[in-house]
Coordinates of C-alpha atoms and ligand atoms in Angstrom, one line a residue:
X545 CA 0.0 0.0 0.0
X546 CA 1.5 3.3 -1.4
X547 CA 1.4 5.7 1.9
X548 CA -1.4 8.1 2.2
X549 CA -1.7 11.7 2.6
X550 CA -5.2 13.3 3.4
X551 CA -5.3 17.8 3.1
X552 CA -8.8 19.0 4.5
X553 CA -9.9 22.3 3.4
X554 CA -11.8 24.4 5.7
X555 CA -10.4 27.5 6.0
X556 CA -13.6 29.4 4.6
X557 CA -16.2 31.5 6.5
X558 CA -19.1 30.2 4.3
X559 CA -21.0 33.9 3.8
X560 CA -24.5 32.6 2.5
X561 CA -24.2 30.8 6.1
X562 CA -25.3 34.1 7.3
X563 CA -23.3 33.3 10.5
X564 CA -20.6 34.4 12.9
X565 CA -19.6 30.7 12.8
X566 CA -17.1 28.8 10.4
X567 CA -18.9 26.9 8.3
X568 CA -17.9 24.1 8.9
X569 CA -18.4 24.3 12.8
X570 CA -22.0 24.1 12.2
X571 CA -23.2 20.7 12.9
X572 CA -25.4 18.1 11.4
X573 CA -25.9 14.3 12.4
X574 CA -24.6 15.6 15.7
X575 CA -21.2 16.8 14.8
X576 CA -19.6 19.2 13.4
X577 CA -19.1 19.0 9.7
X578 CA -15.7 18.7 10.2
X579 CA -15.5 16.3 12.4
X580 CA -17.7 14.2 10.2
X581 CA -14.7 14.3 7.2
X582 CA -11.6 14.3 9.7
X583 CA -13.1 11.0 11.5
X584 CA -13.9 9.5 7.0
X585 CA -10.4 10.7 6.5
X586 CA -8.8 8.9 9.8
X587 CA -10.3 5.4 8.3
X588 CA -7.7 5.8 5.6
X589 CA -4.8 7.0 7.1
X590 CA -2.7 7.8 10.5
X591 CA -3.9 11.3 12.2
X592 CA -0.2 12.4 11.3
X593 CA -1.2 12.0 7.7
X594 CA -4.3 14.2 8.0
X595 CA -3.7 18.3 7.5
X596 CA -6.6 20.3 7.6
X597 CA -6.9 24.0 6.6
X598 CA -8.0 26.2 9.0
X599 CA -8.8 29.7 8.5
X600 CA -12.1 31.6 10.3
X601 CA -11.8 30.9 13.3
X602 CA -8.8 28.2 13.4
X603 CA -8.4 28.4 17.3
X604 CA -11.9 27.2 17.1
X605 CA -11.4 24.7 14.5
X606 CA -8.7 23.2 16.1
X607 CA -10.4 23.0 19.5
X608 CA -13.2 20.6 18.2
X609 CA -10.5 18.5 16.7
X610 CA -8.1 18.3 19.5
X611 CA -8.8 14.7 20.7
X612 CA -8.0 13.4 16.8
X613 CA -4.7 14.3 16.9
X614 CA -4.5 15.5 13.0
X615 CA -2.0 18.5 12.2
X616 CA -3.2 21.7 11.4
X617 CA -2.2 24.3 8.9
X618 CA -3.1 28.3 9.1
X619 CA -4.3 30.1 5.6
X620 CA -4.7 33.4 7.0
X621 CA -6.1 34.7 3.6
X622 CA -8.6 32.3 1.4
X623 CA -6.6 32.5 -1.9
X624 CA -8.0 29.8 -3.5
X625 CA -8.3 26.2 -3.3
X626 CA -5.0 26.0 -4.9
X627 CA -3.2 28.2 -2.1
X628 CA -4.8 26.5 0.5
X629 CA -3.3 23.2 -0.7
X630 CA -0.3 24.8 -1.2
X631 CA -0.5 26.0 2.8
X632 CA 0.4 22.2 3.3
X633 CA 3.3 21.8 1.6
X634 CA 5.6 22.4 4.7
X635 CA 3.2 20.2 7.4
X636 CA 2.7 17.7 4.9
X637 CA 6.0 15.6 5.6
X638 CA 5.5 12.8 3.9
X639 CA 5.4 13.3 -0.3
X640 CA 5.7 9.9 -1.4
X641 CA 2.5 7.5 -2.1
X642 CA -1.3 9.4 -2.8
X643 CA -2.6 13.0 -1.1
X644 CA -6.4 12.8 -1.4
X645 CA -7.9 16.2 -1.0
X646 CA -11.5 16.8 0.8
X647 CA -13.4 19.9 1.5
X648 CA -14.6 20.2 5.5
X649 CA -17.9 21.0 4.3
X650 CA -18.6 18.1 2.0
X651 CA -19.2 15.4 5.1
X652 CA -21.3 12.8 3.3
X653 CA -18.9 11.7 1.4
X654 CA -18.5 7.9 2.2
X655 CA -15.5 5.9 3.0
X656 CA -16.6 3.6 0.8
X657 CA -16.4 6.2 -2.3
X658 CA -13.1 7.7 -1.2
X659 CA -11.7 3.7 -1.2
X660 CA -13.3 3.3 -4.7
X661 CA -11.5 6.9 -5.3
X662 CA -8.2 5.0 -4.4
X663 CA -8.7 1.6 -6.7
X664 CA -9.4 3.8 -9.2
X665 CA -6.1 5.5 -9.3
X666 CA -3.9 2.1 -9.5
X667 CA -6.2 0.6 -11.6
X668 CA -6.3 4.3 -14.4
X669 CA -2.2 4.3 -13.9
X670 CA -3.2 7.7 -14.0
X671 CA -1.4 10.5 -12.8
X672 CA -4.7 11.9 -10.7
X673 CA -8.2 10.9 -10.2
X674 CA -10.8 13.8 -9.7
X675 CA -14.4 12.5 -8.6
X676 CA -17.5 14.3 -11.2
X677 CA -21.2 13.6 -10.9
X678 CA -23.6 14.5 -13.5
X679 CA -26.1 16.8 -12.3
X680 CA -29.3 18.4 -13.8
X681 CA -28.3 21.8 -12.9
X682 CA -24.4 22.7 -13.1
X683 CA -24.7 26.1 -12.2
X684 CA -22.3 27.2 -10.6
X685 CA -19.3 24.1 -10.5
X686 CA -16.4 23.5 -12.3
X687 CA -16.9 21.7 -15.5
X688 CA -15.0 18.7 -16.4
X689 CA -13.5 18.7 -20.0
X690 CA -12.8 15.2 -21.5
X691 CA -10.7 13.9 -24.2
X692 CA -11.8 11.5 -26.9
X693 CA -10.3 8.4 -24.3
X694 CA -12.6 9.9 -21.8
X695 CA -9.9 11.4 -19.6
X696 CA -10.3 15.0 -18.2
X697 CA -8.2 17.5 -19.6
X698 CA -9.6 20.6 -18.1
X699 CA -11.9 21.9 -15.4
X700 CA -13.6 24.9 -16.4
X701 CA -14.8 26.8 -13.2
X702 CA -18.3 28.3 -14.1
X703 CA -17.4 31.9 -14.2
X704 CA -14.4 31.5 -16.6
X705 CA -16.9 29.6 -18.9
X706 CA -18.0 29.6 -22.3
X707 CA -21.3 29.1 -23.1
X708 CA -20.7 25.7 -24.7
X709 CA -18.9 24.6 -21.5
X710 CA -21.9 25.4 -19.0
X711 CA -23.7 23.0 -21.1
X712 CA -21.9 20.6 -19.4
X713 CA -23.6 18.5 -16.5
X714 CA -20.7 16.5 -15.4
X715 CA -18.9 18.6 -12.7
X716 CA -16.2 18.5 -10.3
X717 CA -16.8 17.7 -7.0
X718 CA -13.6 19.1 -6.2
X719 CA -12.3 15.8 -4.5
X720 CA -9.1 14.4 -5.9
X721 CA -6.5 11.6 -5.7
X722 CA -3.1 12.8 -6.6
X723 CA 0.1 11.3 -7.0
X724 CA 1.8 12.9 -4.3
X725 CA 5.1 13.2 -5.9
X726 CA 3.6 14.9 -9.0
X727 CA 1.1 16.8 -7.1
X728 CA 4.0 18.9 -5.2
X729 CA 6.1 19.0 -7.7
X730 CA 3.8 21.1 -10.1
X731 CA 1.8 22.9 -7.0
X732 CA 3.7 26.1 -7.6
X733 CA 2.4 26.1 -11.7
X734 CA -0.8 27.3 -10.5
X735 CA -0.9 31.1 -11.2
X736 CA -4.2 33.4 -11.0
X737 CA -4.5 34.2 -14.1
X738 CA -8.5 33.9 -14.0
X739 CA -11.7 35.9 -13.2
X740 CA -11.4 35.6 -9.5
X741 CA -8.1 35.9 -9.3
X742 CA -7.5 32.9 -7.2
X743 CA -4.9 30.2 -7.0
X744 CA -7.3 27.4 -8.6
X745 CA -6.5 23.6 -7.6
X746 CA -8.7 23.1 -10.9
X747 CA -5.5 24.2 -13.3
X748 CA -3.4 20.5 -11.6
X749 CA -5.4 18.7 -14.5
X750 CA -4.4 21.4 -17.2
X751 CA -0.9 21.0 -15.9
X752 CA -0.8 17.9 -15.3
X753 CA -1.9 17.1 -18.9
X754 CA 0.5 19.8 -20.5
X755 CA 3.3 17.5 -18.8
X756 CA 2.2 14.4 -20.0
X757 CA 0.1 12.9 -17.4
X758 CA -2.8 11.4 -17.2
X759 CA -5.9 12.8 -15.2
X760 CA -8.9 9.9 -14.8
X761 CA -12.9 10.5 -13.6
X762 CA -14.6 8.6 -11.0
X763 CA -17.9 9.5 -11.6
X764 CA -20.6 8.9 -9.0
X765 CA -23.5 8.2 -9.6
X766 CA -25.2 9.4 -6.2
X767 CA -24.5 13.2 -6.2
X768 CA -26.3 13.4 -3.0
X769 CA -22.9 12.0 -1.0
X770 CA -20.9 15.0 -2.7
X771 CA -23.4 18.0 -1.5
X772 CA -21.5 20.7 0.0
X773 CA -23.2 23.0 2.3
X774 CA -23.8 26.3 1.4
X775 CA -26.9 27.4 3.7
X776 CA -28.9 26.4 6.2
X777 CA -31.6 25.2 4.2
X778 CA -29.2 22.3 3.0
X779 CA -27.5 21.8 6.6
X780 CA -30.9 20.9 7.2
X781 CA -31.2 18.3 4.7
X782 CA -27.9 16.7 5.4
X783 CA -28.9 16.4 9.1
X784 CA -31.9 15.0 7.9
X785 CA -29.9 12.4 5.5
X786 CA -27.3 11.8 9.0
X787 CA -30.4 11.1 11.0
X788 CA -32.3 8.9 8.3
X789 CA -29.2 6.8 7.8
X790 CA -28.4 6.1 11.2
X791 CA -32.2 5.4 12.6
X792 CA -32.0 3.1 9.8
X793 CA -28.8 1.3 10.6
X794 CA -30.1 0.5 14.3
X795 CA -33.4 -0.7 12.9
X796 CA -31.6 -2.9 10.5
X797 CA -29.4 -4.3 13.6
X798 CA -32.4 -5.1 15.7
X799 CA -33.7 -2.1 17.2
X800 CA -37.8 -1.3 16.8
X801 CA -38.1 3.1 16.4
X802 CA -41.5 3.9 16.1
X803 CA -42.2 6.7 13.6
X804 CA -38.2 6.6 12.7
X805 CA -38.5 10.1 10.9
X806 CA -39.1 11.6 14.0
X807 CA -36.3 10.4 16.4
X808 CA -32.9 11.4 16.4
X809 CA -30.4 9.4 17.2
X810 CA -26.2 11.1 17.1
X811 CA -23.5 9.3 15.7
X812 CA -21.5 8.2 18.8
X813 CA -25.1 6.3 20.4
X814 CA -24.8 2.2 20.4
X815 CA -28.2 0.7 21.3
X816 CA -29.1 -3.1 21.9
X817 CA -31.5 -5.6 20.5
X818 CA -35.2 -5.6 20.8
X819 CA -34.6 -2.3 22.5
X820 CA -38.0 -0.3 21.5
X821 CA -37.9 3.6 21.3
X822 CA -41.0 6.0 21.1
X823 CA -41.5 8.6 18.1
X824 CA -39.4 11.8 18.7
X825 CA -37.1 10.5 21.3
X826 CA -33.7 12.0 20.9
X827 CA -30.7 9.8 22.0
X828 CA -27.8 12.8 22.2
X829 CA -23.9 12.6 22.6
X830 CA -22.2 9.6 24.0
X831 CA -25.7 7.1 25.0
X832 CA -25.4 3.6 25.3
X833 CA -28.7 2.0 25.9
X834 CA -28.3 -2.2 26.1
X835 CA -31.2 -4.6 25.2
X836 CA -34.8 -4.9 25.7
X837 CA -35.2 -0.9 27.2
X838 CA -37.7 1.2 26.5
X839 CA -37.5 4.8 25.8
X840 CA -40.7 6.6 25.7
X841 CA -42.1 9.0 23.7
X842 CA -40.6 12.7 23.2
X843 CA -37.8 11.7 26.0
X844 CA -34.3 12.9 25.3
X845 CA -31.2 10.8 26.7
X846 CA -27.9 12.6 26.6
X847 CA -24.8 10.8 27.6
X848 CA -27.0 8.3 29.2
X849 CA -26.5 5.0 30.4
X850 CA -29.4 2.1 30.3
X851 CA -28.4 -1.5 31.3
X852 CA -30.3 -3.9 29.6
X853 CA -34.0 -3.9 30.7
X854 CA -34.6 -0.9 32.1
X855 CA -37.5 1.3 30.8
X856 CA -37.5 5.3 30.3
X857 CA -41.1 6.6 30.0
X858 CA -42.5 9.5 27.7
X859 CA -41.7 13.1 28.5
X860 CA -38.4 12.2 30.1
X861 CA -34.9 14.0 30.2
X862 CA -31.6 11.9 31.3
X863 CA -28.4 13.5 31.2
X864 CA -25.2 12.0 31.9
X865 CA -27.0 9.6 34.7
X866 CA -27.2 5.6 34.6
X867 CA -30.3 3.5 35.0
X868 CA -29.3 -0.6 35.8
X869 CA -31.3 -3.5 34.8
X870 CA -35.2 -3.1 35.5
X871 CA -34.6 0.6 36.6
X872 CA -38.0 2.7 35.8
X873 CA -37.8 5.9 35.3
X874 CA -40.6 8.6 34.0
X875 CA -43.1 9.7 33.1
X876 CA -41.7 13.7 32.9
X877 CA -38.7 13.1 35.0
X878 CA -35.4 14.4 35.1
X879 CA -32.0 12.9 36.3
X880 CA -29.1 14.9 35.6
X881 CA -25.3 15.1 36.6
X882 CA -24.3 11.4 37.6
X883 CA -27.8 10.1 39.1
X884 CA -27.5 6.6 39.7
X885 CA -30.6 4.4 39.4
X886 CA -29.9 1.0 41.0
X887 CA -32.1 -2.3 39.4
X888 CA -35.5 -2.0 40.3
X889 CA -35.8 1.5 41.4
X890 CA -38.7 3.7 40.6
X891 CA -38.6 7.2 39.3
X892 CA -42.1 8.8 38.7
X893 CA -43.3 11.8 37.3
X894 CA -41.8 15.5 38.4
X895 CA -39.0 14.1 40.2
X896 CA -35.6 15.5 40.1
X897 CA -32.8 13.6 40.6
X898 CA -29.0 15.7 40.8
X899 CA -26.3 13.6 41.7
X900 CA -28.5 11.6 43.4
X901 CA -28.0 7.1 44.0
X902 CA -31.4 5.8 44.3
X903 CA -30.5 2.3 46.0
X904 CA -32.1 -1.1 44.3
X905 CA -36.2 -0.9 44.8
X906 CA -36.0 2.7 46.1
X907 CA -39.0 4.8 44.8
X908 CA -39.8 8.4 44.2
X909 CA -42.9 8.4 42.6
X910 CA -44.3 12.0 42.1
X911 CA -43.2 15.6 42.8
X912 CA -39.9 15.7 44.6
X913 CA -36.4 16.9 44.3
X914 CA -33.3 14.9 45.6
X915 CA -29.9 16.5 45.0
X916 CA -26.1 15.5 46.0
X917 CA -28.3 12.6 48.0
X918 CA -27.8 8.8 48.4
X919 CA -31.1 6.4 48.7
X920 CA -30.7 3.3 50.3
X921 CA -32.4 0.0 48.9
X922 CA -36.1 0.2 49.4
X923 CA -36.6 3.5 51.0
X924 CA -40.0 5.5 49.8
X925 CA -39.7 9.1 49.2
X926 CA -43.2 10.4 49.4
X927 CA -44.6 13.3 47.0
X928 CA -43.1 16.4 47.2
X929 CA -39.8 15.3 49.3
X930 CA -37.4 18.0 48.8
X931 CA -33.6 18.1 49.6
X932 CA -32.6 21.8 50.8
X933 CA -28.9 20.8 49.3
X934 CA -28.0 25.0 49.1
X935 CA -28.0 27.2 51.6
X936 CA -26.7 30.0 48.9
X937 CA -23.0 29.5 49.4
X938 CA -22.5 25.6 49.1
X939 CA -23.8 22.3 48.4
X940 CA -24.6 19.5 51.8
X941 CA -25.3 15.9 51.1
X942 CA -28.3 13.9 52.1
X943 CA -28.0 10.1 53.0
X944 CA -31.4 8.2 53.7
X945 CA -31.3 5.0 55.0
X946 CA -32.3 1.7 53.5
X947 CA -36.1 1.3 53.8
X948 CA -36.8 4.4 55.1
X949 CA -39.9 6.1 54.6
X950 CA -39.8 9.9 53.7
X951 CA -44.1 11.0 54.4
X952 CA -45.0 13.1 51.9
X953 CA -44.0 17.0 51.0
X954 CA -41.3 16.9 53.4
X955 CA -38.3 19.2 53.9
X956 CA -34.6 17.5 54.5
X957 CA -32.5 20.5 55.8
X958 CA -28.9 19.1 53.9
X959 CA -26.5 17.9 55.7
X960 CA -28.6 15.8 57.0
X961 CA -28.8 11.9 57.7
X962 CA -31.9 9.9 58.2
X963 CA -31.1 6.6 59.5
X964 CA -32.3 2.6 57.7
X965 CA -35.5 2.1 58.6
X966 CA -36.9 5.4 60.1
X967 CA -40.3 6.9 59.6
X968 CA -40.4 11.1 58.7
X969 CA -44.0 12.3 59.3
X970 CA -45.8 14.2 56.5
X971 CA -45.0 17.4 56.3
X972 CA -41.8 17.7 58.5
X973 CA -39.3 20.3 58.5
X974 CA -35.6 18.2 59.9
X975 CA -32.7 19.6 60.2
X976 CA -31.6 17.4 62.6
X977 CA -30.3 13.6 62.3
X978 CA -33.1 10.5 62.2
X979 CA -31.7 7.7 64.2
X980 CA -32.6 4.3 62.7
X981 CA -35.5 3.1 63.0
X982 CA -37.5 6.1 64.7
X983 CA -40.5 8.4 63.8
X984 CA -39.0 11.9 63.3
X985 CA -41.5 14.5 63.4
X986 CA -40.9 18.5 62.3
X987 CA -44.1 20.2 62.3
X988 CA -46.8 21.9 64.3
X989 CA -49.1 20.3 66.7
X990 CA -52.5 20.1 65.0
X991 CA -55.6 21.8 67.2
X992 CA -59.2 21.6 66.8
X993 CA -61.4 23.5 67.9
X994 CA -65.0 22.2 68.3
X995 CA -68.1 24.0 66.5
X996 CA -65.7 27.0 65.8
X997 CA -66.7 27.2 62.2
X998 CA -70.7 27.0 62.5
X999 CA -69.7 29.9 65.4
X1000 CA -68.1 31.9 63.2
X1001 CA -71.5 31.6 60.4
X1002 CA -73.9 32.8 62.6
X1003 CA -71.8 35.7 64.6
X1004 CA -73.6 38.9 63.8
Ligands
UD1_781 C1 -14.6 24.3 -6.0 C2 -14.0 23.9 -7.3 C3 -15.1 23.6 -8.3 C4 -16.0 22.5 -7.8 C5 -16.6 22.9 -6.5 C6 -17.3 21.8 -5.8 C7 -11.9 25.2 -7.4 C8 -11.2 26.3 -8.1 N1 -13.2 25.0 -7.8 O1 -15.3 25.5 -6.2 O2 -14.5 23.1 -9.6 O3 -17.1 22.3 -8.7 O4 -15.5 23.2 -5.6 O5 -17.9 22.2 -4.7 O6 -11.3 24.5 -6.7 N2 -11.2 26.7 0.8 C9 -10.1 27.0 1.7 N3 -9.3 28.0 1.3 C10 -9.4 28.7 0.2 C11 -10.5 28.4 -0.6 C12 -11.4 27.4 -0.3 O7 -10.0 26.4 2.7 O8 -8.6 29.6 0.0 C13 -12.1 25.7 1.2 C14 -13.5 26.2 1.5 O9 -13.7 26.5 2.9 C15 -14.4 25.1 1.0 C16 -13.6 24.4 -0.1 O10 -12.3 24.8 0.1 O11 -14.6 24.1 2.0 C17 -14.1 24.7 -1.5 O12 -13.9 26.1 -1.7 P1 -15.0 27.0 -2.5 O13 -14.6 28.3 -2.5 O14 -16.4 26.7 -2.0 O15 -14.9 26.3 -3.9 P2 -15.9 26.5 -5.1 O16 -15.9 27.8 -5.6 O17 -17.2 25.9 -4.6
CA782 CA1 -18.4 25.5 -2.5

């Protein structure tokens, strides 16, 4: 295997973005479009053979890619496709073997096409390979000129055009295979001498033929892999493709979605068999959900963890929180910031859980808020339980014994411990510690007074 050099370009702002942004920070499928063609490009080659092009805001740029470990190269000034490969020439180390060049905002491009891309060039001999598509509407591409063998000679950028020319519908997608070698030998042949008065990349095939090489096409025939984004209209549409593909993928490995054109599911989730999830769920970031779960309707899952079995019902937000085997959690709950729900624990509706462990067969079943708290196994939190865990300055803990019962719309005054077993009376104020097994009572004694009411009616 000749070695393999990969040059990203994504230096430009992207105006008809209409956005402070880089274009291709913008996200789709959810990633970044970069990310998307860095992590194709890094299933081809070593990250020390990857160079991307950074421009608007590099710092940026290079921040989302840290963790890939690619190299980076600065065009201060967008001079053309041409200059910016030419802004490699230094970082790119390595000239022997193939450079294959993408564009950061072209990130459906498959790894599939970019191998075909690669067979194509041993198989052509040739001395490049530059992917076309044949579109209905060229407007606005480079055109691809071909020789009588069918080889491109030329690629005619629309505004420098003849009218014969824009009747062309095969254009470039402006992703190439070069002979490395050849590639930097020639780079510096490329002058501006055009309407924009740009360093083109376009002019390697002219100049590559003028010196006797050979330029081949891979034509593909799905121009929808080779869309680059423009606006927001189309980011739109390529997060819809990300999202169709990828719903798809997990229903074709076992998983049942319900109404799969309204769920979203991110690139980085892994989901088991027979799991079944609920129209417009949206499984976010780095969520791992195992076999036979259940995520209900409209519930979003963030960084979540769901051991095999357990059940998430409709309305339901879980961020960065675990639910083990036979955990049940919802509806309209919300666990957040490493809650633990042990097997067999109950979670019910309009309960909050902040770094919270519910122990195994612990249950919160409406209205109550338990943060920086540990459950023991079986307690019952009544409705409208509420940790005080901030006293405005800093955060106490709560600990509540195994099989405790918490009566309803009770106050726990954190730091505050409330011992296995114990009994908290409705309504109770404690700010003090429950020994085990006692009845802890924090409210007022209730009076009655007899006949005071029908008193009260007929005073005068
Ligand atoms: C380019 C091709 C055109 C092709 C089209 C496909 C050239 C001269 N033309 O045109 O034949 O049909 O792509 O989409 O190559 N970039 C930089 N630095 C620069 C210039 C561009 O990083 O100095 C990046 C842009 O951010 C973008 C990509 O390269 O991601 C393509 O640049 P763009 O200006 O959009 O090229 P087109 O005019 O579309
Ligand atoms: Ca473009």
């Amino acid at each position: 295997m000749p070695s393999l050099t990969i040059l990203i370009l994504a230096a430009g702002l992207g105006t008809r973005m209409k956005s402070k942004q880089a274009k291709v920070l913008h996200r789709a499928g959810g990633k970044s479009l970069v990310e998307h063609v860095v992590d194709s490009a890094l299933e081809l080659t070593a990250p020390d053979h990857v160079c991307v092009v950074v421009g608007h805001q590099a710092e940026k740029v290079q921040e989302v890619l840290a963790s890939r470990g690619v190299r980076f190269v600065r065009q201060t000034e967008q001079q053309g496709t041409g200059h910016a490969v030419l802004c490699c020439e230094e970082s790119a180390t390595d000239k022997t073997g193939r450079v294959i060049v993408l564009y950061g905002d072209v990130p459906l491009l498959s790894v599939a096409t970019l191998r075909r891309l690669l067979e194509m060039h041993d198989k052509s001999g040739a001395a490049a390979v530059a992917i076309t598509t044949i579109v209905d509407d060229p407007y606005g591409y480079g055109r691809i000129v071909r020789n009588q063998a069918g080889d491109v000679t030329g690629i005619v950028e629309h505004k420098a055009a003849t009218d014969e020319q824009r009747r062309i519908r095969e254009i470039n997608a402006g992703i190439y295979s070069f002979d490395a070698p050849l590639l930097w030998r020639h780079l510096h042949d490329i002058g501006t001498a055009n309407p924009a008065g740009e360093y083109y990349l376009t002019d390697m095939v002219e100049i590559l033929n003028a010196n006797g090489h050979r330029v081949a096409p891979l034509v593909v025939e799905d121009p929808s892999e080779l869309l680059g984004i423009n606006t927001r209209v189309e980011l739109a549409l390529i997060d819809k493709i990300m999202r169709d593909r990828a719903v798809r993928e997990h229903m074709l490995a076992g998983v049942t979605i319900e109404r799969p054109e309204t769920v979203t599911i991110d690139a980085g989730v892994r989901i088991g068999q027979d799991t079944v999830i609920e129209p417009f769920a949206r499984l976010l970031g780095t969520t791992v959900i195992g076999g036979n779960c259940h995520v209900g309707a409209c519930s979003i899952l963030e960084n979540a963890r769901l051991d095999d079995g357990a059940t998430v019902l409709a309305f339901t937000m879980v961020a960065d929180s675990h639910l083990a085997t036979g955990a049940r959690v919802g509806p309209y709950s919300r666990l957040r910031m490493n809650a633990e729900i042990e097997s067999g624990a109950v979670i019910g509706n309009f309960v909050e859980l902040k770094k919270t462990r519910m122990g195994k067969g612990a249950k919160a079943q409406h209205l109550a808020y338990l943060g920086d708290s540990t459950i023991g196994a079986k307690a019952n939190i009544g409705a409208g339980t509420i940790t005080c865990n901030y006293d405005g300055r800093r955060k106490h803990e709560t600990h509540i014994g195994a099989g405790a019962f918490i009566g309803s719309n009770s106050t726990l005054v954190a730091p505050i411990e409330i011992g296995d077993g114990s009994y908290v009376g409705a309504g109770s104020v404690l700010t003090d510690a429950v020994p085990e097994d006692a009845l802890a009572l924090g409210r007022a004694r209730q009076t009655v007074k007899a006949g005071w009411a029908k008193a009260k009616r007929e005073e005068k």
